[in-house]
Amino acid sequence: MKTTCWISLALAATAASALVIAAPQDKKVERKGVGYINTPSIPGTKWVVHDGDRPQPRIIKPGESFSHLAKPPSDATVLFDGTDLSQWTGGKTGTPGWKVENGHMEVVGGTGSIQTKGKFADFQLHLEFATPVEVKGEGQQRGNSGVLFNGIYEVQVLDSFGNQTYPDGQCAALYGQSPPLVNASKGPGQWQSYDIIFESPRWDENKQNIKKAAVTVIHNGVVVHHRREYLGNTPHLRTGNYNSPHAPEVFIQLQDHGNPMRFRNIWLRKLGEYDDNAGK
């Protein structure tokens, strides 16, 4: 009887501890529904990071995406044309371990994230992605990846079709900061598109941030962020900051989160300044 009691108590303690997650500075945060409580407050909002009580973005049905497999503009830098990963590096060995087949690349879980060899400042990025056809898991465990600029400013990639999670972690969210204006996700296995305009942050000679990173994100032809500023980097369970200055030129990273996500038709255009290329 005593043995049974101790076992029951141990199991209860284990179950309770599963809801408590270590956070920065030894602070304990707890799961609540699809989100967390006791995480840091997001500046300028009444919400905390990954707040499950934050309003869920309104679901809409996107129209036809004109850009699927469309040829890139003549002045674009092609980052992936469906044939190889020659423009990419990374993974645990420095050589991408992702598969390339049938005109797309696919995450091989555990091989590591990949990033562009080149670095760019102030640009337009186009890419297409598909979450797995076979639905596995829920919340953040379902069709998870991300597009990260310099590895620290993330636009979330997730299967958000009938899959509820904390709003600042759903598809097209600026992770941990800003949910998309609407949920324009398509179903599992369907090709989706991101058109992202990224404006690089800037620091002065005293390493003081004078311009925040900002993005405009068009998801499946629908504007979900309009020149939205990042509050800093986008870590899990924390608020971001601009305490680590870097050059305006950044690499583009695609995240290995363990799910067999697919990507195709990736290209980029540098924005430049007005009149820079007039008549050329």
PDB file of C-alpha atoms in Angstrom:
ATOM      1  CA  MET A   1       0.000   0.000   0.000  1.00  0.00           C
ATOM      2  CA  LYS A   2       2.805   2.389   0.938  1.00  0.00           C
ATOM      3  CA  THR A   3       4.691   1.384  -2.195  1.00  0.00           C
ATOM      4  CA  THR A   4       1.641   2.107  -4.304  1.00  0.00           C
ATOM      5  CA  CYS A   5       1.252   5.471  -2.575  1.00  0.00           C
ATOM      6  CA  TRP A   6       4.870   6.452  -3.231  1.00  0.00           C
ATOM      7  CA  ILE A   7       4.593   5.389  -6.864  1.00  0.00           C
ATOM      8  CA  SER A   8       1.425   7.442  -7.255  1.00  0.00           C
ATOM      9  CA  LEU A   9       3.110  10.471  -5.719  1.00  0.00           C
ATOM     10  CA  ALA A  10       6.124  10.044  -7.978  1.00  0.00           C
ATOM     11  CA  LEU A  11       3.957   9.820 -11.066  1.00  0.00           C
ATOM     12  CA  ALA A  12       2.007  12.891  -9.997  1.00  0.00           C
ATOM     13  CA  ALA A  13       5.214  14.816  -9.441  1.00  0.00           C
ATOM     14  CA  THR A  14       6.502  13.763 -12.846  1.00  0.00           C
ATOM     15  CA  ALA A  15       3.286  14.868 -14.520  1.00  0.00           C
ATOM     16  CA  ALA A  16       3.382  18.210 -12.738  1.00  0.00           C
ATOM     17  CA  SER A  17       7.008  18.816 -13.621  1.00  0.00           C
ATOM     18  CA  ALA A  18       6.220  18.231 -17.279  1.00  0.00           C
ATOM     19  CA  LEU A  19       4.198  21.445 -17.199  1.00  0.00           C
ATOM     20  CA  VAL A  20       7.055  23.509 -15.791  1.00  0.00           C
ATOM     21  CA  ILE A  21       9.854  24.573 -18.083  1.00  0.00           C
ATOM     22  CA  ALA A  22      13.102  26.250 -17.141  1.00  0.00           C
ATOM     23  CA  ALA A  23      13.351  29.769 -18.524  1.00  0.00           C
ATOM     24  CA  PRO A  24      16.124  32.356 -18.509  1.00  0.00           C
ATOM     25  CA  GLN A  25      17.503  33.464 -15.125  1.00  0.00           C
ATOM     26  CA  ASP A  26      16.142  30.297 -13.484  1.00  0.00           C
ATOM     27  CA  LYS A  27      12.585  31.580 -13.776  1.00  0.00           C
ATOM     28  CA  LYS A  28       9.943  28.880 -14.066  1.00  0.00           C
ATOM     29  CA  VAL A  29       7.253  29.189 -16.699  1.00  0.00           C
ATOM     30  CA  GLU A  30       4.199  26.989 -16.979  1.00  0.00           C
ATOM     31  CA  ARG A  31       2.111  25.706 -19.837  1.00  0.00           C
ATOM     32  CA  LYS A  32      -1.472  26.917 -20.015  1.00  0.00           C
ATOM     33  CA  GLY A  33      -3.626  25.512 -22.780  1.00  0.00           C
ATOM     34  CA  VAL A  34      -1.815  26.071 -26.076  1.00  0.00           C
ATOM     35  CA  GLY A  35       0.569  28.641 -24.595  1.00  0.00           C
ATOM     36  CA  TYR A  36       2.565  29.661 -21.554  1.00  0.00           C
ATOM     37  CA  ILE A  37       2.182  31.830 -18.475  1.00  0.00           C
ATOM     38  CA  ASN A  38       4.838  33.635 -16.423  1.00  0.00           C
ATOM     39  CA  THR A  39       6.919  34.403 -19.507  1.00  0.00           C
ATOM     40  CA  PRO A  40       8.207  37.979 -19.982  1.00  0.00           C
ATOM     41  CA  SER A  41       5.800  40.688 -21.130  1.00  0.00           C
ATOM     42  CA  ILE A  42       6.032  41.725 -24.774  1.00  0.00           C
ATOM     43  CA  PRO A  43       6.827  45.467 -24.880  1.00  0.00           C
ATOM     44  CA  GLY A  44       3.976  47.595 -26.179  1.00  0.00           C
ATOM     45  CA  THR A  45       1.340  44.889 -25.623  1.00  0.00           C
ATOM     46  CA  LYS A  46      -0.654  43.446 -22.749  1.00  0.00           C
ATOM     47  CA  TRP A  47       0.503  39.928 -23.605  1.00  0.00           C
ATOM     48  CA  VAL A  48       3.389  37.754 -22.507  1.00  0.00           C
ATOM     49  CA  VAL A  49       5.642  35.766 -24.823  1.00  0.00           C
ATOM     50  CA  HIS A  50       3.769  32.754 -26.275  1.00  0.00           C
ATOM     51  CA  ASP A  51       0.572  33.807 -24.498  1.00  0.00           C
ATOM     52  CA  GLY A  52      -2.130  31.222 -25.139  1.00  0.00           C
ATOM     53  CA  ASP A  53      -4.840  33.746 -24.222  1.00  0.00           C
ATOM     54  CA  ARG A  54      -3.805  36.164 -26.952  1.00  0.00           C
ATOM     55  CA  PRO A  55      -6.522  36.386 -29.650  1.00  0.00           C
ATOM     56  CA  GLN A  56      -6.132  33.877 -32.449  1.00  0.00           C
ATOM     57  CA  PRO A  57      -5.793  35.489 -35.903  1.00  0.00           C
ATOM     58  CA  ARG A  58      -8.937  35.350 -38.013  1.00  0.00           C
ATOM     59  CA  ILE A  59      -8.909  32.440 -40.468  1.00  0.00           C
ATOM     60  CA  ILE A  60      -9.359  33.272 -44.143  1.00  0.00           C
ATOM     61  CA  LYS A  61      -9.226  31.237 -47.328  1.00  0.00           C
ATOM     62  CA  PRO A  62      -6.498  32.623 -49.585  1.00  0.00           C
ATOM     63  CA  GLY A  63      -7.034  32.959 -53.309  1.00  0.00           C
ATOM     64  CA  GLU A  64      -4.898  31.437 -56.020  1.00  0.00           C
ATOM     65  CA  SER A  65      -1.213  32.260 -55.641  1.00  0.00           C
ATOM     66  CA  PHE A  66       0.074  33.790 -58.855  1.00  0.00           C
ATOM     67  CA  SER A  67       3.698  33.147 -57.936  1.00  0.00           C
ATOM     68  CA  HIS A  68       3.743  29.351 -57.588  1.00  0.00           C
ATOM     69  CA  LEU A  69       6.682  28.082 -59.657  1.00  0.00           C
ATOM     70  CA  ALA A  70       6.716  31.378 -61.556  1.00  0.00           C
ATOM     71  CA  LYS A  71      10.063  32.392 -63.022  1.00  0.00           C
ATOM     72  CA  PRO A  72      12.007  34.901 -60.929  1.00  0.00           C
ATOM     73  CA  PRO A  73      12.568  38.475 -62.146  1.00  0.00           C
ATOM     74  CA  SER A  74      15.543  39.070 -64.414  1.00  0.00           C
ATOM     75  CA  ASP A  75      17.509  40.845 -61.669  1.00  0.00           C
ATOM     76  CA  ALA A  76      16.892  38.199 -58.993  1.00  0.00           C
ATOM     77  CA  THR A  77      19.530  36.131 -57.246  1.00  0.00           C
ATOM     78  CA  VAL A  78      18.296  32.542 -57.481  1.00  0.00           C
ATOM     79  CA  LEU A  79      18.914  30.715 -54.212  1.00  0.00           C
ATOM     80  CA  PHE A  80      17.235  27.434 -55.129  1.00  0.00           C
ATOM     81  CA  ASP A  81      16.059  26.398 -58.588  1.00  0.00           C
ATOM     82  CA  GLY A  82      15.079  22.849 -57.690  1.00  0.00           C
ATOM     83  CA  THR A  83      18.317  21.168 -58.742  1.00  0.00           C
ATOM     84  CA  ASP A  84      20.924  21.504 -55.980  1.00  0.00           C
ATOM     85  CA  LEU A  85      21.956  23.223 -52.745  1.00  0.00           C
ATOM     86  CA  SER A  86      25.013  24.956 -54.175  1.00  0.00           C
ATOM     87  CA  GLN A  87      23.916  28.310 -52.725  1.00  0.00           C
ATOM     88  CA  TRP A  88      23.541  26.873 -49.228  1.00  0.00           C
ATOM     89  CA  THR A  89      25.746  25.794 -46.373  1.00  0.00           C
ATOM     90  CA  GLY A  90      25.229  24.587 -42.825  1.00  0.00           C
ATOM     91  CA  GLY A  91      24.060  21.418 -41.240  1.00  0.00           C
ATOM     92  CA  LYS A  92      26.113  19.622 -38.640  1.00  0.00           C
ATOM     93  CA  THR A  93      28.958  18.973 -41.071  1.00  0.00           C
ATOM     94  CA  GLY A  94      28.953  22.273 -42.955  1.00  0.00           C
ATOM     95  CA  THR A  95      27.411  20.500 -45.928  1.00  0.00           C
ATOM     96  CA  PRO A  96      23.595  20.544 -46.083  1.00  0.00           C
ATOM     97  CA  GLY A  97      22.093  17.149 -45.328  1.00  0.00           C
ATOM     98  CA  TRP A  98      18.678  17.930 -46.782  1.00  0.00           C
ATOM     99  CA  LYS A  99      17.227  15.985 -49.717  1.00  0.00           C
ATOM    100  CA  VAL A 100      16.753  17.462 -53.179  1.00  0.00           C
ATOM    101  CA  GLU A 101      14.203  15.678 -55.349  1.00  0.00           C
ATOM    102  CA  ASN A 102      11.354  16.429 -57.727  1.00  0.00           C
ATOM    103  CA  GLY A 103      12.235  20.114 -57.871  1.00  0.00           C
ATOM    104  CA  HIS A 104      12.173  20.768 -54.134  1.00  0.00           C
ATOM    105  CA  MET A 105      14.422  20.467 -51.089  1.00  0.00           C
ATOM    106  CA  GLU A 106      13.228  18.594 -48.013  1.00  0.00           C
ATOM    107  CA  VAL A 107      14.343  18.809 -44.412  1.00  0.00           C
ATOM    108  CA  VAL A 108      16.031  15.667 -43.135  1.00  0.00           C
ATOM    109  CA  GLY A 109      15.390  15.880 -39.424  1.00  0.00           C
ATOM    110  CA  GLY A 110      18.473  16.015 -37.259  1.00  0.00           C
ATOM    111  CA  THR A 111      20.878  17.133 -40.002  1.00  0.00           C
ATOM    112  CA  GLY A 112      20.657  20.773 -38.945  1.00  0.00           C
ATOM    113  CA  SER A 113      19.413  24.056 -40.352  1.00  0.00           C
ATOM    114  CA  ILE A 114      20.849  25.451 -43.574  1.00  0.00           C
ATOM    115  CA  GLN A 115      21.722  28.999 -44.583  1.00  0.00           C
ATOM    116  CA  THR A 116      22.665  30.922 -47.690  1.00  0.00           C
ATOM    117  CA  LYS A 117      26.323  31.306 -48.532  1.00  0.00           C
ATOM    118  CA  GLY A 118      25.652  34.889 -49.533  1.00  0.00           C
ATOM    119  CA  LYS A 119      24.614  37.770 -47.291  1.00  0.00           C
ATOM    120  CA  PHE A 120      22.223  40.535 -48.263  1.00  0.00           C
ATOM    121  CA  ALA A 121      20.802  43.792 -46.905  1.00  0.00           C
ATOM    122  CA  ASP A 122      17.330  45.211 -47.572  1.00  0.00           C
ATOM    123  CA  PHE A 123      15.768  42.727 -49.981  1.00  0.00           C
ATOM    124  CA  GLN A 124      12.684  41.027 -51.369  1.00  0.00           C
ATOM    125  CA  LEU A 125      12.573  37.276 -50.773  1.00  0.00           C
ATOM    126  CA  HIS A 126      10.284  34.751 -52.437  1.00  0.00           C
ATOM    127  CA  LEU A 127       9.970  31.129 -51.388  1.00  0.00           C
ATOM    128  CA  GLU A 128       7.402  28.358 -51.497  1.00  0.00           C
ATOM    129  CA  PHE A 129       6.908  25.699 -48.843  1.00  0.00           C
ATOM    130  CA  ALA A 130       4.701  22.731 -48.048  1.00  0.00           C
ATOM    131  CA  THR A 131       4.004  21.096 -44.712  1.00  0.00           C
ATOM    132  CA  PRO A 132       3.921  17.277 -44.589  1.00  0.00           C
ATOM    133  CA  VAL A 133       0.974  15.536 -46.221  1.00  0.00           C
ATOM    134  CA  GLU A 134       0.791  13.105 -43.322  1.00  0.00           C
ATOM    135  CA  VAL A 135      -0.327  15.048 -40.275  1.00  0.00           C
ATOM    136  CA  LYS A 136       1.631  14.202 -37.142  1.00  0.00           C
ATOM    137  CA  GLY A 137       1.637  15.986 -33.814  1.00  0.00           C
ATOM    138  CA  GLU A 138      -0.112  19.164 -32.834  1.00  0.00           C
ATOM    139  CA  GLY A 139       0.776  22.723 -31.963  1.00  0.00           C
ATOM    140  CA  GLN A 140       4.473  23.455 -32.432  1.00  0.00           C
ATOM    141  CA  GLN A 141       5.215  19.801 -33.223  1.00  0.00           C
ATOM    142  CA  ARG A 142       3.244  19.858 -36.473  1.00  0.00           C
ATOM    143  CA  GLY A 143       4.948  20.995 -39.655  1.00  0.00           C
ATOM    144  CA  ASN A 144       7.423  23.309 -37.935  1.00  0.00           C
ATOM    145  CA  SER A 145      10.267  25.206 -39.572  1.00  0.00           C
ATOM    146  CA  GLY A 146      11.190  28.849 -39.952  1.00  0.00           C
ATOM    147  CA  VAL A 147      12.738  31.498 -42.161  1.00  0.00           C
ATOM    148  CA  LEU A 148      15.362  33.315 -40.111  1.00  0.00           C
ATOM    149  CA  PHE A 149      17.377  36.360 -41.097  1.00  0.00           C
ATOM    150  CA  ASN A 150      20.919  36.174 -39.728  1.00  0.00           C
ATOM    151  CA  GLY A 151      19.645  33.217 -37.729  1.00  0.00           C
ATOM    152  CA  ILE A 152      17.895  35.505 -35.220  1.00  0.00           C
ATOM    153  CA  TYR A 153      14.875  37.263 -36.785  1.00  0.00           C
ATOM    154  CA  GLU A 154      12.302  34.575 -37.517  1.00  0.00           C
ATOM    155  CA  VAL A 155       9.203  34.377 -39.658  1.00  0.00           C
ATOM    156  CA  GLN A 156       7.581  31.188 -38.415  1.00  0.00           C
ATOM    157  CA  VAL A 157       6.701  28.309 -40.730  1.00  0.00           C
ATOM    158  CA  LEU A 158       4.106  25.928 -39.292  1.00  0.00           C
ATOM    159  CA  ASP A 159       1.132  23.826 -40.270  1.00  0.00           C
ATOM    160  CA  SER A 160      -1.530  26.234 -38.981  1.00  0.00           C
ATOM    161  CA  PHE A 161      -4.421  24.697 -40.894  1.00  0.00           C
ATOM    162  CA  GLY A 162      -6.786  23.481 -38.172  1.00  0.00           C
ATOM    163  CA  ASN A 163      -3.893  23.406 -35.723  1.00  0.00           C
ATOM    164  CA  GLN A 164      -4.116  25.782 -32.801  1.00  0.00           C
ATOM    165  CA  THR A 165      -1.025  27.007 -31.005  1.00  0.00           C
ATOM    166  CA  TYR A 166       0.036  30.190 -29.241  1.00  0.00           C
ATOM    167  CA  PRO A 167      -0.707  33.033 -31.696  1.00  0.00           C
ATOM    168  CA  ASP A 168       2.826  34.465 -31.767  1.00  0.00           C
ATOM    169  CA  GLY A 169       4.057  31.025 -32.849  1.00  0.00           C
ATOM    170  CA  GLN A 170       1.627  30.222 -35.651  1.00  0.00           C
ATOM    171  CA  CYS A 171       2.490  30.264 -39.345  1.00  0.00           C
ATOM    172  CA  ALA A 172       3.745  33.675 -40.535  1.00  0.00           C
ATOM    173  CA  ALA A 173       4.184  35.015 -36.989  1.00  0.00           C
ATOM    174  CA  LEU A 174       7.238  37.033 -36.071  1.00  0.00           C
ATOM    175  CA  TYR A 175       8.115  34.352 -33.573  1.00  0.00           C
ATOM    176  CA  GLY A 176       7.383  35.256 -29.969  1.00  0.00           C
ATOM    177  CA  GLN A 177       6.387  38.797 -30.881  1.00  0.00           C
ATOM    178  CA  SER A 178       3.675  39.446 -33.476  1.00  0.00           C
ATOM    179  CA  PRO A 179       0.984  37.068 -34.759  1.00  0.00           C
ATOM    180  CA  PRO A 180      -0.005  37.530 -38.406  1.00  0.00           C
ATOM    181  CA  LEU A 181      -2.940  39.843 -39.108  1.00  0.00           C
ATOM    182  CA  VAL A 182      -4.888  36.822 -40.391  1.00  0.00           C
ATOM    183  CA  ASN A 183      -4.337  33.085 -40.734  1.00  0.00           C
ATOM    184  CA  ALA A 184      -3.988  32.528 -44.496  1.00  0.00           C
ATOM    185  CA  SER A 185      -2.665  28.969 -44.248  1.00  0.00           C
ATOM    186  CA  LYS A 186      -3.429  26.201 -46.716  1.00  0.00           C
ATOM    187  CA  GLY A 187      -3.881  22.546 -45.846  1.00  0.00           C
ATOM    188  CA  PRO A 188      -1.194  19.930 -45.240  1.00  0.00           C
ATOM    189  CA  GLY A 189       0.830  19.079 -48.333  1.00  0.00           C
ATOM    190  CA  GLN A 190      -0.364  22.089 -50.339  1.00  0.00           C
ATOM    191  CA  TRP A 191       2.245  24.473 -51.677  1.00  0.00           C
ATOM    192  CA  GLN A 192       2.213  27.886 -50.023  1.00  0.00           C
ATOM    193  CA  SER A 193       4.153  31.060 -50.700  1.00  0.00           C
ATOM    194  CA  TYR A 194       5.964  33.717 -48.725  1.00  0.00           C
ATOM    195  CA  ASP A 195       6.921  37.036 -50.249  1.00  0.00           C
ATOM    196  CA  ILE A 196       8.947  38.887 -47.647  1.00  0.00           C
ATOM    197  CA  ILE A 197      10.487  42.350 -47.754  1.00  0.00           C
ATOM    198  CA  PHE A 198      13.198  42.513 -45.108  1.00  0.00           C
ATOM    199  CA  GLU A 199      14.746  45.794 -43.986  1.00  0.00           C
ATOM    200  CA  SER A 200      17.978  45.310 -42.078  1.00  0.00           C
ATOM    201  CA  PRO A 201      18.613  46.902 -38.683  1.00  0.00           C
ATOM    202  CA  ARG A 202      21.341  49.482 -38.176  1.00  0.00           C
ATOM    203  CA  TRP A 203      23.604  50.569 -35.303  1.00  0.00           C
ATOM    204  CA  ASP A 204      25.702  53.702 -34.888  1.00  0.00           C
ATOM    205  CA  GLU A 205      29.410  53.904 -34.122  1.00  0.00           C
ATOM    206  CA  ASN A 206      28.615  53.616 -30.403  1.00  0.00           C
ATOM    207  CA  LYS A 207      26.798  50.321 -30.990  1.00  0.00           C
ATOM    208  CA  GLN A 208      23.428  51.919 -30.275  1.00  0.00           C
ATOM    209  CA  ASN A 209      20.545  50.607 -32.347  1.00  0.00           C
ATOM    210  CA  ILE A 210      19.223  53.392 -34.591  1.00  0.00           C
ATOM    211  CA  LYS A 211      16.972  51.356 -36.890  1.00  0.00           C
ATOM    212  CA  LYS A 212      15.068  48.194 -36.068  1.00  0.00           C
ATOM    213  CA  ALA A 213      14.691  45.259 -38.427  1.00  0.00           C
ATOM    214  CA  ALA A 214      11.326  45.359 -40.193  1.00  0.00           C
ATOM    215  CA  VAL A 215       9.391  43.042 -42.485  1.00  0.00           C
ATOM    216  CA  THR A 216       6.449  43.043 -44.811  1.00  0.00           C
ATOM    217  CA  VAL A 217       5.130  39.501 -45.209  1.00  0.00           C
ATOM    218  CA  ILE A 218       2.690  38.325 -47.872  1.00  0.00           C
ATOM    219  CA  HIS A 219       1.462  34.798 -47.163  1.00  0.00           C
ATOM    220  CA  ASN A 220      -0.330  33.077 -50.030  1.00  0.00           C
ATOM    221  CA  GLY A 221      -1.003  36.460 -51.623  1.00  0.00           C
ATOM    222  CA  VAL A 222      -2.360  37.994 -48.401  1.00  0.00           C
ATOM    223  CA  VAL A 223      -0.573  40.759 -46.464  1.00  0.00           C
ATOM    224  CA  VAL A 224      -0.094  39.488 -42.915  1.00  0.00           C
ATOM    225  CA  HIS A 225       2.564  42.001 -41.764  1.00  0.00           C
ATOM    226  CA  HIS A 226       3.094  45.507 -43.134  1.00  0.00           C
ATOM    227  CA  ARG A 227       6.508  46.937 -42.328  1.00  0.00           C
ATOM    228  CA  ARG A 228       6.300  45.387 -38.894  1.00  0.00           C
ATOM    229  CA  GLU A 229       9.331  46.029 -36.707  1.00  0.00           C
ATOM    230  CA  TYR A 230      11.048  43.260 -34.800  1.00  0.00           C
ATOM    231  CA  LEU A 231      11.493  43.976 -31.095  1.00  0.00           C
ATOM    232  CA  GLY A 232      14.900  42.367 -31.456  1.00  0.00           C
ATOM    233  CA  ASN A 233      15.909  38.757 -31.960  1.00  0.00           C
ATOM    234  CA  THR A 234      13.215  36.080 -31.611  1.00  0.00           C
ATOM    235  CA  PRO A 235      14.214  33.506 -28.961  1.00  0.00           C
ATOM    236  CA  HIS A 236      11.892  30.922 -27.417  1.00  0.00           C
ATOM    237  CA  LEU A 237      10.302  32.014 -24.106  1.00  0.00           C
ATOM    238  CA  ARG A 238      12.168  35.330 -24.041  1.00  0.00           C
ATOM    239  CA  THR A 239      11.799  38.869 -25.309  1.00  0.00           C
ATOM    240  CA  GLY A 240      14.220  40.037 -27.968  1.00  0.00           C
ATOM    241  CA  ASN A 241      16.751  42.851 -27.960  1.00  0.00           C
ATOM    242  CA  TYR A 242      19.289  44.604 -30.159  1.00  0.00           C
ATOM    243  CA  ASN A 243      22.261  44.110 -27.862  1.00  0.00           C
ATOM    244  CA  SER A 244      24.378  42.296 -30.469  1.00  0.00           C
ATOM    245  CA  PRO A 245      25.175  44.644 -33.376  1.00  0.00           C
ATOM    246  CA  HIS A 246      25.841  43.095 -36.765  1.00  0.00           C
ATOM    247  CA  ALA A 247      26.368  44.240 -40.332  1.00  0.00           C
ATOM    248  CA  PRO A 248      23.313  45.104 -42.463  1.00  0.00           C
ATOM    249  CA  GLU A 249      24.121  42.134 -44.696  1.00  0.00           C
ATOM    250  CA  VAL A 250      22.498  38.980 -43.322  1.00  0.00           C
ATOM    251  CA  PHE A 251      22.228  35.351 -44.366  1.00  0.00           C
ATOM    252  CA  ILE A 252      18.904  33.572 -44.778  1.00  0.00           C
ATOM    253  CA  GLN A 253      18.392  30.424 -42.742  1.00  0.00           C
ATOM    254  CA  LEU A 254      15.842  27.641 -43.149  1.00  0.00           C
ATOM    255  CA  GLN A 255      15.239  25.781 -39.912  1.00  0.00           C
ATOM    256  CA  ASP A 256      15.464  22.083 -39.185  1.00  0.00           C
ATOM    257  CA  HIS A 257      12.837  21.536 -36.492  1.00  0.00           C
ATOM    258  CA  GLY A 258      12.658  17.800 -37.139  1.00  0.00           C
ATOM    259  CA  ASN A 259       9.714  17.830 -39.559  1.00  0.00           C
ATOM    260  CA  PRO A 260      10.044  16.873 -43.271  1.00  0.00           C
ATOM    261  CA  MET A 261       9.178  20.317 -44.617  1.00  0.00           C
ATOM    262  CA  ARG A 262       9.627  21.045 -48.318  1.00  0.00           C
ATOM    263  CA  PHE A 263      10.839  24.245 -50.016  1.00  0.00           C
ATOM    264  CA  ARG A 264      11.150  25.324 -53.644  1.00  0.00           C
ATOM    265  CA  ASN A 265      11.508  28.334 -55.977  1.00  0.00           C
ATOM    266  CA  ILE A 266      13.595  30.534 -53.696  1.00  0.00           C
ATOM    267  CA  TRP A 267      14.935  33.817 -55.025  1.00  0.00           C
ATOM    268  CA  LEU A 268      15.903  37.254 -53.766  1.00  0.00           C
ATOM    269  CA  ARG A 269      16.108  40.813 -55.089  1.00  0.00           C
ATOM    270  CA  LYS A 270      18.141  43.576 -53.477  1.00  0.00           C
ATOM    271  CA  LEU A 271      15.963  46.649 -53.010  1.00  0.00           C
ATOM    272  CA  GLY A 272      18.581  49.366 -53.375  1.00  0.00           C
ATOM    273  CA  GLU A 273      17.718  53.063 -53.211  1.00  0.00           C
ATOM    274  CA  TYR A 274      15.530  55.195 -55.471  1.00  0.00           C
ATOM    275  CA  ASP A 275      17.431  56.478 -58.529  1.00  0.00           C
ATOM    276  CA  ASP A 276      20.405  54.183 -57.819  1.00  0.00           C
ATOM    277  CA  ASN A 277      19.823  52.192 -60.987  1.00  0.00           C
ATOM    278  CA  ALA A 278      17.858  54.705 -63.028  1.00  0.00           C
ATOM    279  CA  GLY A 279      18.369  54.145 -66.744  1.00  0.00           C
ATOM    280  CA  LYS A 280      20.633  51.128 -66.243  1.00  0.00           C
TER     281      LYS A 280
END
